[in-house]
Short mmCIF file of C-alpha atoms in Angstrom, two decimals:
data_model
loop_
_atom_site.label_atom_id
_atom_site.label_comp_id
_atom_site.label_asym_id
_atom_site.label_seq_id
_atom_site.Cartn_x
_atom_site.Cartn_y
_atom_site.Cartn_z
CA UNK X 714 199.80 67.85 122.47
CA UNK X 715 198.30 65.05 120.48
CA UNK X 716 194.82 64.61 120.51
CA UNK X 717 192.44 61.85 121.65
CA UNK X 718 190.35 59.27 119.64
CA UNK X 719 187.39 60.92 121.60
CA UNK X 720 188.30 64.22 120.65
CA UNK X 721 188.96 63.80 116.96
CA UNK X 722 185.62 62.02 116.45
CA UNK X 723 184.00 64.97 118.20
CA UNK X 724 185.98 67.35 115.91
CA UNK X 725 184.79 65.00 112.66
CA UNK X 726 180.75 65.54 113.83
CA UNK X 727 181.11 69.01 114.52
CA UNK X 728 183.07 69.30 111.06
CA UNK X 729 179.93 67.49 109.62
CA UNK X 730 177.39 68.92 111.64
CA UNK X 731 178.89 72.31 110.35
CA UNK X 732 178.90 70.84 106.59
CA UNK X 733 174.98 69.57 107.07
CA UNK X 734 174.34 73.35 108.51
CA UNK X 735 175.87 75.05 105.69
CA UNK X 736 174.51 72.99 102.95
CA UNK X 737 170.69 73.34 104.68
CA UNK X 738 171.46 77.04 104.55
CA UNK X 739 172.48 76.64 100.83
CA UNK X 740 169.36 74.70 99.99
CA UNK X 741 167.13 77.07 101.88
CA UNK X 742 168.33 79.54 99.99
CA UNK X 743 167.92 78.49 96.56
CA UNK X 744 164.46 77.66 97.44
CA UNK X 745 163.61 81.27 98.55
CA UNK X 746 165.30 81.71 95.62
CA UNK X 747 163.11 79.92 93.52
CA UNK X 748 160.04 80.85 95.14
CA UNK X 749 160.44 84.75 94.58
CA UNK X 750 161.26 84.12 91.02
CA UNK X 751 158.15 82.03 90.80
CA UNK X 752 156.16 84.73 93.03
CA UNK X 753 157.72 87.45 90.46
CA UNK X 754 156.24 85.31 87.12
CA UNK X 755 152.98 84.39 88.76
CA UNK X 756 152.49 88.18 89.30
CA UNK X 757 153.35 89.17 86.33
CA UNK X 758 150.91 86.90 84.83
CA UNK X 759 147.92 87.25 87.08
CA UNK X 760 148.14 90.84 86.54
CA UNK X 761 148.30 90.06 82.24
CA UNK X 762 145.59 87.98 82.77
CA UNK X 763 143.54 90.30 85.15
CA UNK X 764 143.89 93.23 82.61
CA UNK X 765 142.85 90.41 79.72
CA UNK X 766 139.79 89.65 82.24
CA UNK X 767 138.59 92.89 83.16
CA UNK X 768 138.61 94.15 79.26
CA UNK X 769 136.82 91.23 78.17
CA UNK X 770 134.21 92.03 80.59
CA UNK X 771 133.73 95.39 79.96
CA UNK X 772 133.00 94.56 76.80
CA UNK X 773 130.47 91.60 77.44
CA UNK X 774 128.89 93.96 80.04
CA UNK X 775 128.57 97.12 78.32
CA UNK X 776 126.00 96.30 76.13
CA UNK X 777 123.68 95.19 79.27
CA UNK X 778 124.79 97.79 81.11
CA UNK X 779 123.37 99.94 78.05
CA UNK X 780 120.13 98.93 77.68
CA UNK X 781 119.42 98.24 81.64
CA UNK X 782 120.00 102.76 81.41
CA UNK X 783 117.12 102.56 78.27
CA UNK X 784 114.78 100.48 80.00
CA UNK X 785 115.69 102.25 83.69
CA UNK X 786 115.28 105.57 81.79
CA UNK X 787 112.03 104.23 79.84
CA UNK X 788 110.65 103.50 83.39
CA UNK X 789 111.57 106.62 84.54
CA UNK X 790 109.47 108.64 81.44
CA UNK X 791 106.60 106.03 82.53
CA UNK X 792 106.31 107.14 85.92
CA UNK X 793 106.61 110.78 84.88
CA UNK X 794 103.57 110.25 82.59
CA UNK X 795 101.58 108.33 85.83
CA UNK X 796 102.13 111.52 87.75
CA UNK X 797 100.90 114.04 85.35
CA UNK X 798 97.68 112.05 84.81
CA UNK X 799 97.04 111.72 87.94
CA UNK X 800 97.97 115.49 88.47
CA UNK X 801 95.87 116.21 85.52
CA UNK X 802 92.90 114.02 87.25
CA UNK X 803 93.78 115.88 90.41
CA UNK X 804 93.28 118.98 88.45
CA UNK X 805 89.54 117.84 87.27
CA UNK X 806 88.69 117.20 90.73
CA UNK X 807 89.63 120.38 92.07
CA UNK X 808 86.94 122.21 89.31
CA UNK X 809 84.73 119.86 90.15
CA UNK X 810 84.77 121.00 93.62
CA UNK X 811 84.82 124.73 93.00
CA UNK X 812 82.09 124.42 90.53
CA UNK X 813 80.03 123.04 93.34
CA UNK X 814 81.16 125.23 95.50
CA UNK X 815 80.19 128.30 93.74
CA UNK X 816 76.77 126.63 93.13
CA UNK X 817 76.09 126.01 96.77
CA UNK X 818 77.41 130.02 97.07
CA UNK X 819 74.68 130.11 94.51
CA UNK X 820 71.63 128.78 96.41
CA UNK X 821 72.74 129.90 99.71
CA UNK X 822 72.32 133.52 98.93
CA UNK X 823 68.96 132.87 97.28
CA UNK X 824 67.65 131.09 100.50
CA UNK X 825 68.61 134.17 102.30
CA UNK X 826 66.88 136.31 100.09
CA UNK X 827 64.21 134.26 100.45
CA UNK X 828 64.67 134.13 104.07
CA UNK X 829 64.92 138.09 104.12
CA UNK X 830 61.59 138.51 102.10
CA UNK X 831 59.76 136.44 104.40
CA UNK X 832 61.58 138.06 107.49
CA UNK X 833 59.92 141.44 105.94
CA UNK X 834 56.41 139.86 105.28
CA UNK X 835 56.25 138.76 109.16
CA UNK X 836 57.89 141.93 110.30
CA UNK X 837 54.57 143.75 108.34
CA UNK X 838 52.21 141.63 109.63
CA UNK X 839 53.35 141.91 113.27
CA UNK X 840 53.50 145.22 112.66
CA UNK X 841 50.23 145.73 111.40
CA UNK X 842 48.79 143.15 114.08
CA UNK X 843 50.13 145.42 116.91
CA UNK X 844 48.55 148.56 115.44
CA UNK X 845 45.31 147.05 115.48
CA UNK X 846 45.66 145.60 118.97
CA UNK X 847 46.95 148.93 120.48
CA UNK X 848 44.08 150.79 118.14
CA UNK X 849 41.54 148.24 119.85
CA UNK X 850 43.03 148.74 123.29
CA UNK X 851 43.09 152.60 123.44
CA UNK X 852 39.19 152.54 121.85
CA UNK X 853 38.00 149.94 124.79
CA UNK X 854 40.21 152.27 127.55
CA UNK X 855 38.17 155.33 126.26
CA UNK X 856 35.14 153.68 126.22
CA UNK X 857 35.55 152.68 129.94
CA UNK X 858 36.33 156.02 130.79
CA UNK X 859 33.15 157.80 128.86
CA UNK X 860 31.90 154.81 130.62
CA UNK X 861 32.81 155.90 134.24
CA UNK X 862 32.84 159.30 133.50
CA UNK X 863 28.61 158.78 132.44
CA UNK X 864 28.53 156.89 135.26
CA UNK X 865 30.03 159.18 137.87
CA UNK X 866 28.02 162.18 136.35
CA UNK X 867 25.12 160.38 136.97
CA UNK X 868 25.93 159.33 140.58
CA UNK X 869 26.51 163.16 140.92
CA UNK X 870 22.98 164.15 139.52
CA UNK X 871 21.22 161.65 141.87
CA UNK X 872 23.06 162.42 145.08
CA UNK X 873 22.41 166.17 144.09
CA UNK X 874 18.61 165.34 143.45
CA UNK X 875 18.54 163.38 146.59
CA UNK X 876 19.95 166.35 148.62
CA UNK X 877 17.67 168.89 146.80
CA UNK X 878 14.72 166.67 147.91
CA UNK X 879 16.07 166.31 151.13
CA UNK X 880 16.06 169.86 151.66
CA UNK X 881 12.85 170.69 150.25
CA UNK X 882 11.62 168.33 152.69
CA UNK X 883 13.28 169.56 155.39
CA UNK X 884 12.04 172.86 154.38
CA UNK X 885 8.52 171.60 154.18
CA UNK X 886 8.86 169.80 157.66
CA UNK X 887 10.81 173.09 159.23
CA UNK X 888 8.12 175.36 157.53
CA UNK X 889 4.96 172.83 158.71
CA UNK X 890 6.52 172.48 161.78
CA UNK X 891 6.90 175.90 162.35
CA UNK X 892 3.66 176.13 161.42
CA UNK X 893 2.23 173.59 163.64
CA UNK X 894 4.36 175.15 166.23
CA UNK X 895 3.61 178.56 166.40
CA UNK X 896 -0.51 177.43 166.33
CA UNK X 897 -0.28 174.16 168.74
CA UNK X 898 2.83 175.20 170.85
CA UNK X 899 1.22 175.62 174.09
CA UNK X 900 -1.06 172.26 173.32
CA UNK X 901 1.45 169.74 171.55
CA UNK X 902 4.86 171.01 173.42
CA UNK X 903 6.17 167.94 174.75
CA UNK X 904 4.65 166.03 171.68
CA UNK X 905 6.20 168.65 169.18
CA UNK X 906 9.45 168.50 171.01
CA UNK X 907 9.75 164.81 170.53
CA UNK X 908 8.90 164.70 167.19
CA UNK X 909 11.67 167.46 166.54
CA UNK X 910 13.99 165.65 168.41
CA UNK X 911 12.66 162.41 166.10
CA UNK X 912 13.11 164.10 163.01
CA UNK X 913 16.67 165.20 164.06
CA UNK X 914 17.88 162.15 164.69
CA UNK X 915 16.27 160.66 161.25
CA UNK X 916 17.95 163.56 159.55
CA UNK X 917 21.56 163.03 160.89
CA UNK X 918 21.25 158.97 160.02
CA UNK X 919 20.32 160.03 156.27
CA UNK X 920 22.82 162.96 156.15
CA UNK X 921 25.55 159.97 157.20
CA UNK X 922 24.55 157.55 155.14
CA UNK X 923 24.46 159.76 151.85
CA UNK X 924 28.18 160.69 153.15
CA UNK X 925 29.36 157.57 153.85
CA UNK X 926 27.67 156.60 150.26
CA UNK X 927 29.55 159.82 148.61
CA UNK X 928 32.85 158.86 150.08
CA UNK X 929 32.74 154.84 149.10
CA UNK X 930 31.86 156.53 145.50
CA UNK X 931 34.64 158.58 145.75
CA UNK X 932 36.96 155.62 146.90
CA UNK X 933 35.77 152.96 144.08
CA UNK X 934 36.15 156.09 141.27
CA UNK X 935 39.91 155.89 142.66
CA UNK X 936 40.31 152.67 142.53
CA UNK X 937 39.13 151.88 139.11
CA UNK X 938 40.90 155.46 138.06
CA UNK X 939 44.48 153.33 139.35
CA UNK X 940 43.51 150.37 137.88
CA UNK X 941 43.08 151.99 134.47
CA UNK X 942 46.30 153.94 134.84
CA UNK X 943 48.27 151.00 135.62
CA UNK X 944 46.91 149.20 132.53
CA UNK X 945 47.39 152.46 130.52
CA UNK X 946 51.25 152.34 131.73
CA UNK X 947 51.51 148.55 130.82
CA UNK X 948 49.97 149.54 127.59
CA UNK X 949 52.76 152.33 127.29
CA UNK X 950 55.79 149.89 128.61
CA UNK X 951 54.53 146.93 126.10
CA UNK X 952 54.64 149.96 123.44
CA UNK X 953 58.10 151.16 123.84
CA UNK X 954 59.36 147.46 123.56
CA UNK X 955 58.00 146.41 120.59
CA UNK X 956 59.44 149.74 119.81
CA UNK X 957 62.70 148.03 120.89
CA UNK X 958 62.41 144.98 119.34
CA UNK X 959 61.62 147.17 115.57
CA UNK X 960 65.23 148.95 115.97
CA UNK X 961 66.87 145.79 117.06
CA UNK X 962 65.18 144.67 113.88
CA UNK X 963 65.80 147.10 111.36
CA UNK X 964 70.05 147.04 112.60
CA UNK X 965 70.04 143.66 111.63
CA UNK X 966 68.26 143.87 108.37
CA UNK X 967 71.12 146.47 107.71
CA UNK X 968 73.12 143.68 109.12
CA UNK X 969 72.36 141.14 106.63
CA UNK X 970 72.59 144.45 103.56
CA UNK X 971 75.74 144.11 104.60
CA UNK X 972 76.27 140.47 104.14
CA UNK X 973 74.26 140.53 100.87
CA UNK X 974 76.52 143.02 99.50
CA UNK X 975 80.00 140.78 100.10
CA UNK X 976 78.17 137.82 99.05
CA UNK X 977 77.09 139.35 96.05
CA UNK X 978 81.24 140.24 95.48
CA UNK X 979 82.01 136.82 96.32
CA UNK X 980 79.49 135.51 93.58
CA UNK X 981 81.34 138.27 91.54
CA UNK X 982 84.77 136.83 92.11
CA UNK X 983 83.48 132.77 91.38
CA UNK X 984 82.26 134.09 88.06
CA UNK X 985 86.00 136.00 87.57
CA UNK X 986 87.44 132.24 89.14
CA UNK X 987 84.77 130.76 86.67
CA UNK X 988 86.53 131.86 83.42
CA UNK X 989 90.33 131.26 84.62
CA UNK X 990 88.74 127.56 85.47
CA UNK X 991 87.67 127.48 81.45
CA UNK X 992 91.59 128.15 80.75
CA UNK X 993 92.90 125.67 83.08
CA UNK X 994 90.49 123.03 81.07
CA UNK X 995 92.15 124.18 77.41
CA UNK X 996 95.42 123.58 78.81
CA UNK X 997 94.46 120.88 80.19
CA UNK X 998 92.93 119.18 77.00
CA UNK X 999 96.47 120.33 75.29
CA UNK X 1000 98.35 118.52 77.91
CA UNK X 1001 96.42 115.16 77.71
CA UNK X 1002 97.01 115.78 73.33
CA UNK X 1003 100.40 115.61 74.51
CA UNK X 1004 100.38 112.67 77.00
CA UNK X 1005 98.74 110.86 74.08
CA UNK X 1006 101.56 111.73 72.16
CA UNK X 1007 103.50 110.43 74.84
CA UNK X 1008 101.96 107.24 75.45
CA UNK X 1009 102.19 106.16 72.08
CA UNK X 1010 106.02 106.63 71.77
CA UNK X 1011 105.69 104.49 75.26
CA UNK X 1012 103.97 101.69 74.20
CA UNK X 1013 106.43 101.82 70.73
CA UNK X 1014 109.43 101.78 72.66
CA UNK X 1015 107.82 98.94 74.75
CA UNK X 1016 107.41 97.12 71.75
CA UNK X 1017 111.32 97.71 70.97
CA UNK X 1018 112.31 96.75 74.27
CA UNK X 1019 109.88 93.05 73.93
CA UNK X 1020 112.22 92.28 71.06
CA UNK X 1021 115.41 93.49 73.13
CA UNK X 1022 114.15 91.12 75.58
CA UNK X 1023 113.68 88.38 73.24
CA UNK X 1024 116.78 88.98 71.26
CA UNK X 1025 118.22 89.02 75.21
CA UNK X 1026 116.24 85.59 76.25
CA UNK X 1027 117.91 83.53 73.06
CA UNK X 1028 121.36 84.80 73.50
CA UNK X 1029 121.65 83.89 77.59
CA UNK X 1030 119.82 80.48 76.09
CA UNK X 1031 122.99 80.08 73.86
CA UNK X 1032 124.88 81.13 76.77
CA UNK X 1033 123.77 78.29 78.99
CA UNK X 1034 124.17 76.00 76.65
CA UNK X 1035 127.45 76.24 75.83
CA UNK X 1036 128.42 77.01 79.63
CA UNK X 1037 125.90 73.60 80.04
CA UNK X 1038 128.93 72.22 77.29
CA UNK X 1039 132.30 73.80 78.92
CA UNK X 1040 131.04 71.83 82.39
CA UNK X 1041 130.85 68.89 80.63
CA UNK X 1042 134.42 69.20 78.65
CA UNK X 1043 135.45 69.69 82.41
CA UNK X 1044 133.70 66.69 83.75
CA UNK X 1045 134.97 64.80 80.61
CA UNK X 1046 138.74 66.34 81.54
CA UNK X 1047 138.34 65.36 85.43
CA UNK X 1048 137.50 61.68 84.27
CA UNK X 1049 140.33 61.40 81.98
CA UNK X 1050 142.56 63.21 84.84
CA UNK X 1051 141.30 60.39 87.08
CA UNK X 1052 142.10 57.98 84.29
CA UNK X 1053 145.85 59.08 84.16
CA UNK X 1054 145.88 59.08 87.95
CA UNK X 1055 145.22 55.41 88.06
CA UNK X 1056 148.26 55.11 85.37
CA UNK X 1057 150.38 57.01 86.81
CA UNK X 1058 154.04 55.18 87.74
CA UNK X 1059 155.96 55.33 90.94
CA UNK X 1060 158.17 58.14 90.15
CA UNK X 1061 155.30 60.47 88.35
CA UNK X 1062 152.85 59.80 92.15
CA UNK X 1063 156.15 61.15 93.89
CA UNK X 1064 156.76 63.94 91.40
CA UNK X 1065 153.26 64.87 90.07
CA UNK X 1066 154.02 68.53 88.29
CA UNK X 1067 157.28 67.16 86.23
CA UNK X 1068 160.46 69.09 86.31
CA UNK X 1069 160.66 72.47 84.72
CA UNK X 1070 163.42 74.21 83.37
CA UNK X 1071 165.02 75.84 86.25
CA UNK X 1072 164.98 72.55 88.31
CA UNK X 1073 166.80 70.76 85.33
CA UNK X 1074 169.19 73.26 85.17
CA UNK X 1075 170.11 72.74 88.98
CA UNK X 1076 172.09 70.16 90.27
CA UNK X 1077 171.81 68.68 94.21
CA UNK X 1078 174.34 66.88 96.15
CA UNK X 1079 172.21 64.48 97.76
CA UNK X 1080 173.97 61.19 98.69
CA UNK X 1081 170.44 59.85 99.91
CA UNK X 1082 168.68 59.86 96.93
CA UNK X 1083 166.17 62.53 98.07
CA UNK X 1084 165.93 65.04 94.94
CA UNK X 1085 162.61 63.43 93.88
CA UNK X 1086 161.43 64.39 97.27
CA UNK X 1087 162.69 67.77 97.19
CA UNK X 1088 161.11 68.71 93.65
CA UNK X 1089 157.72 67.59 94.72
CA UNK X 1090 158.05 69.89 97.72
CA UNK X 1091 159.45 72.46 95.51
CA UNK X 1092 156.75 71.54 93.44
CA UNK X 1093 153.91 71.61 96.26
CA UNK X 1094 155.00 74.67 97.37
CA UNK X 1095 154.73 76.55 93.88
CA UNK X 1096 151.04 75.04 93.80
CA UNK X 1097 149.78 76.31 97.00
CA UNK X 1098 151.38 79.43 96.35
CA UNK X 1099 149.55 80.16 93.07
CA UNK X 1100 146.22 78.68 94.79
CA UNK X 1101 146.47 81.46 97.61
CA UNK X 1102 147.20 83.73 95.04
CA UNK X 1103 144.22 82.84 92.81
CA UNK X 1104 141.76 82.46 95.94
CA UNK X 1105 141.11 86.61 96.51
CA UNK X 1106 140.85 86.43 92.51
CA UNK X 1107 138.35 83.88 92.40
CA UNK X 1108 136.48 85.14 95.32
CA UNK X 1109 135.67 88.52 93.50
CA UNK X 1110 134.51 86.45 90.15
CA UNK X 1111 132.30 84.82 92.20
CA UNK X 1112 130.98 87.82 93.74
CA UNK X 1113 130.94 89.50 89.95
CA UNK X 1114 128.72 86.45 89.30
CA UNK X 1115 126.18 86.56 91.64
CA UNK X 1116 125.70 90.11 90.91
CA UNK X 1117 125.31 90.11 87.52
CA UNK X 1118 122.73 87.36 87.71
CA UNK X 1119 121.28 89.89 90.68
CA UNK X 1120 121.26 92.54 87.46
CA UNK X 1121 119.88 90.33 84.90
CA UNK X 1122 116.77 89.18 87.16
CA UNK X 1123 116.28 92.23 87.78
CA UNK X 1124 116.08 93.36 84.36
CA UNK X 1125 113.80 90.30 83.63
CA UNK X 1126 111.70 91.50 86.14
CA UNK X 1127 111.14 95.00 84.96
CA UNK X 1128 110.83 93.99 81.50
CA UNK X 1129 107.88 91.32 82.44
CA UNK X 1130 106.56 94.31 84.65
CA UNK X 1131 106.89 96.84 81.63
CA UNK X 1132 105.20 94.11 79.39
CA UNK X 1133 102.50 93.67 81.56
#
């Protein structure tokens, strides 16, 4: 069955269509292609280079990296030499302090000797004091009591006279009466009976009030015999406790024996302390020999390390100024680049990079005239691949290159420390 003018021009697009397909699949092919061989040289030389990089900066930084471990380990022998002078001033302190320590040991036991002595004179004189008082008391009490004793005795005698008197004049009245009696009984009866009766009744008064006079004798002779045997028993109660008051006394002057005796070890053991401090001071004047020693090597090696410093100042001066000279080469280069840029023809804008080998060596069937096109793609693509390549690379050597200015200030500033 023949076919139609419709159908044979859809078979001729789909015919072309296919051709366009499999020459896009051709092209796309040959520029993966391309692009892993490029991938595959631009590793291979990033890595060449890396290696080259990374030896030629371990050798620029070894040299630094060198003498920042002498100065770090200079430091480090400087602060060891701080910290034994100030142990070794922390040492001179410390017998400073048990010097006066032992001398305030020193004068406290002498005050309490002191103390002790007059403790002892006081404890004599009180003592003496109360045997004179109790002496003086005991001689007044006896002298009351001869006193009293006269006294009563006398009392005695004169109520006995009295009564003797009274009775010889009783006598004399009974015997006169009698007397009188017997010759004027019958005449004087009722007069003589009166007078008996009179005489009676005198008699009994007297004979009551001399008793009632005995008795109140009696009564203040017991009174002042309590009152002096109360006092006698205060005498004998004030007695026992300054009897009390001696023991309590004499335990505590054992008491403070005692104390004398382990104070008088102590002093003992400061002197023993005394001559160990005297060996601590010769090692101590041996050490500081030493740290002079030490500080002179330190203050020669800080004299080495000023010229490191210098010698390190000019060189990074040099440095700078031929860095100061590579930026402008490269400001020089841009200009010219901009310079060639503004000369450029039509075909070098559209193909910027040239053609290289492998693009000369290919051939494309391009009936559009599009190859130019197609190499500065190819071209492009290259580029940006080595630039995202390169950017991880040139991120570290930035990083690098802050910290190794990071080191070298900080080298600066322990060498203008050190210096200082």
């Amino acid at each position: 069955m023949p076919l139609t003018e419709e159908e044979k021009k859809q078979r001729k697009a789909e015919k072309k269509a296919k051709k366009l397909r499999e020459a896009e699949e051709r092209r796309i092919k040959i520029r993966k292609d391309e692009l892993a061989r490029e991938v595959r040289s631009s590793q291979g030389t990033v890595a060449d280079r890396m290696k080259l990089w990374y030896e030629r900066n371990y050798a620029a930084h070894f040299p630094l990296i060198k003498d920042e471990m002498e100065i770090a380990w200079n430091s480090f022998e400087h602060i060891l030499d701080t910290k034994d002078f100030i142990i070794c001033q922390l040492q001179d302190r410390m017998d400073e302090a048990k010097m006066q320590e032992a001398m305030s040991w020193q004068d406290f036991v002498i005050k309490v000797d002191n103390m002790i002595l007059d403790y002892q004179k006081r404890m004599e004189i009180m003592d003496s004091q109360y045997k004179d008082h109790l002496t003086q008391l005991v001689d007044d009490a006896m002298e009351k009591t001869q006193v009293q004793e006269m006294n009563h005795a006398n009392l005695e005698d004169y109520y006995k006279t009295v009564l003797y008197i009274m009775e010889e004049q009783f006598q004399e009245a009974s015997t006169t009466a009698q007397g009188e009696y017997v010759t004027k009984r019958d005449e004087e009866a009722k007069k003589g009976q009166h007078l008996t009766e009179m005489m009676s009744a005198v008699l009994e008064l007297t004979v009551k009030k001399i008793t009632k006079a005995i008795k109140q004798c009696l009564h203040e002779y017991k009174e002042t015999t309590d009152i002096r045997r109360k006092e006698v028993e205060l005498l004998r109660a004030k007695d026992s406790y300054y009897l009390e008051v001696i023991r309590r006394q004499d335990i505590r002057m054992a008491k403070l024996c005692e104390d004398m005796s382990s104070l008088q070890s102590q002093v003992n053991e400061r002197y023993e302390s005394r001559l160990v401090l005297e060996d601590l001071k010769r090692d101590r004047e041996e050490t500081y020999g030493e740290y002079t020693q030490a500080r002179a090597s330190l203050s020669r090696a800080s004299g080495l390390d000023a010229a490191q410093m210098l010698t390190l100042s000019s060189e990074s001066n040099n440095i700078i100024k031929h860095l100061e000279k590579v930026v402008e080469k490269g400001e020089k280069i841009l200009r010219l680049g901009v310079l060639c840029r503004n000369l450029e023809t039509q075909e070098e804008k559209v193909v910027p990079f040239g053609f290289s080998v492998d693009n000369k060596s290919e051939e494309f069937t391009d009936d559009n005239g599009y190859s130019p096109f197609m190499f500065f793609w190819r071209r492009y693509a290259s580029a940006n691949l080595i630039k995202r390549k390169l950017e991880p690379t040139l991120k570290t050597l930035r990083e690098e290159n802050e910290y190794l200015k990071y080191r070298l200030e900080t080298v600066l500033e322990i060498l203008s420390n050190s210096q200082v």
